[in-house]
Amino acid sequence: MVCAMSGAGSQLALFLCGCYVVALGVPAAGPCVAEHQEAEYYVAAVYEHQSVLSPDPLALTSRKQALELMNQNLDVYEQQVMTAAQKGVQIIVFPEDGIHGFNFTRTSIYPFLDFMPSPQLVRWNPCLEPHRFNDTEVLQRLSCMAIKGDMFLVANLATKQPCHSSDPACPNDGRYQFNTNVVFSNNGTLVDRYRKHNLYFEAAFDTPLQVDHITFDTPFAGKFGVFTCFDILFFDPAIRILRDSEVKHIVYPTAWMNQLPLLAAIEIQKAFAIAFGINVLAANIHHPFLGMTGSGIHTPLKSFWYHDMENPRGHLIISQVAKNPQGLIGTENATGKMDLSHSKFLKILSGEPYCEKDAQEVHCDEATTWNMNAPPTFHSEMMYDNFTLVPVWGKEGYLQVCSNGLCCYLLYKRPTLSKELYALGAFDGLHTVHGTYYIQVCALVKCGGLGFDTCGQEITEHILYLSFVSDLRDDPGNP
Ligand SMILES: *[C@@H]1O[C@H](CO)[C@@H](O)[C@H](O)[C@H]1NC(C)=O
Ligand SMILES: *[C@@H]1O[C@H](CO)[C@@H](O)[C@H](O)[C@H]1NC(C)=O
Ligand SMILES: *[C@@H]1O[C@H](CO)[C@@H](O)[C@H](O)[C@H]1NC(C)=O
Ligand SMILES: *[C@@H]1O[C@H](CO)[C@@H](O)[C@H](O)[C@H]1NC(C)=O
Ligand SMILES: *[C@@H]1O[C@H](CO)[C@@H](O)[C@H](O)[C@H]1NC(C)=O
């Protein structure tokens, strides 16, 4: 049994979308679940895959050659499914680009494309009905793996969908090409597919005309939502599918290049799970030489994650996951009592005085503490954007920093003071380097040195007093 207890020490919660950050020195009320509630869990796996890549993604190949390459990756997938099956895994997630690779052009990817019928229109089991559609070899293998492993299977592949010139959006070559996630049930049936909406420099693919809002049902844990990689930073579809409160889990294939300090795979995945109080099953590809690593099974209170820049090999993470994730937000009733620091934080935000009872008396903090000894704001560039920041000084306090329409708040406490400089930063504006998109960011960062101008640098060393103690490395013995 996995006891999800984020015990001694501090916990850092990064709420990207509520747009505030909380660093708490108080242990969270962990849902340490008793034996008789075992059925409240399911077993999930994510596989960080070192994909066999095409030596020259720009070269034109035949379907036969493309299948030879993709079958090498599918062979590894199959081994992982069989390993997972022995451990009772009920759902497995494979990464984006794990089968076909990346850096193709629209033309050079063509031999790698499977034909993809709409699961809304046809009910199809590719393993049992292999001849129903041509060019579906990858789908057939995935479907057969799901049967063999008796588990739900989520994978990403490149697909094509012919279109007619009467369709004004139909590309000149007569087909749409999509970056697609597929979901198979444990009997091999194609349950659904999600076509990536927020493409990241993917010349080979088209954006679907309408956003796919895909959720699927499972007999073991209810509803899952699905999206891909870069999508996680956008409202649509990532946040929109969570408006359905029955969606408590996300499957998330990704091919993510880490970039510090704001775009590290694990921090983004974990933040999403914490901010929305859901489970995130995230599978990344493993190419350390490109900065691609970082997968995990994240619950709001605990993560099993993998990040390895040295080991060249893939890695399977298996964990028990609560069917009903318990988070910090809106879970008063579920956990019996709201996390103390969190309720204090909400009180402060709403401007009410916060009162604490100890043995003798009641102490109240005034709402105005926000402005007491307010440290100076300053500007520093972080990933090419001009952030507004405030230093995080002292042993505890509340901070606020605003940029245009966005304000970020921090409630913090630390056991000891150290020489390091930390800062709370906000940015609300148009990001224009490596893609142009509007962003809102709240971030708590460790600065490179003691000068304000070092805030925003890429820092990799371990942080002592804000340690993520709720992060536990995957233990192969689990579950
Ligand atoms: C793919 O493209 C990226 C970004 O342009 C580049 O950094 C990388 O070296 C390329 N990788 C391969 C395997 O060709
Ligand atoms: C598959 O392709 C073959 C050869 O081009 C063709 O004869 C057959 O009709 C196709 N089958 C389907 C289901 O489209
Ligand atoms: C296969 O799985 C799907 C999705 O869970 C389910 O709806 C369907 O009834 C199953 N089919 C059979 C033959 O068990
Ligand atoms: C929590 O319980 C209170 C009082 O029993 C109730 O009014 C409220 O709707 C519940 N909240 C949720 C999210 O269930
Ligand atoms: C950053 O923004 C501030 C406030 O708008 C401005 O004063 C400062 O010049 C900007 N810094 C840079 C490097 O653009």
Coordinates of C-alpha atoms in Angstrom, one line a residue, residues 20 22 24 26 328-330 332 337-356 398 411:
Y20 CA -0.6 32.5 -6.9
V22 CA 2.1 29.2 -1.8
L24 CA 4.2 26.5 3.3
V26 CA 3.4 23.3 7.5
L328 CA -5.9 21.6 -1.1
I329 CA -8.6 23.4 -2.9
G330 CA -12.3 22.9 -2.2
E332 CA -12.7 20.7 3.1
K337 CA -10.6 19.8 7.6
M338 CA -9.0 22.3 5.3
D339 CA -5.2 22.6 5.4
L340 CA -4.5 25.3 8.0
S341 CA -2.0 27.2 6.0
H342 CA -4.2 27.2 3.0
S343 CA -7.2 28.6 4.9
K344 CA -5.0 31.2 6.4
F345 CA -3.8 32.1 2.9
L346 CA -7.4 32.4 1.6
K347 CA -8.3 34.6 4.6
I348 CA -5.4 36.9 3.9
L349 CA -6.3 37.1 0.2
S350 CA -9.9 38.0 1.0
G351 CA -8.7 40.8 3.3
E352 CA -10.1 39.3 6.5
P353 CA -8.0 39.1 9.6
Y354 CA -6.7 35.7 10.3
C355 CA -7.0 34.3 13.8
E356 CA -5.1 31.5 15.4
Y398 CA 3.2 37.4 2.9
L411 CA 2.7 33.0 2.1

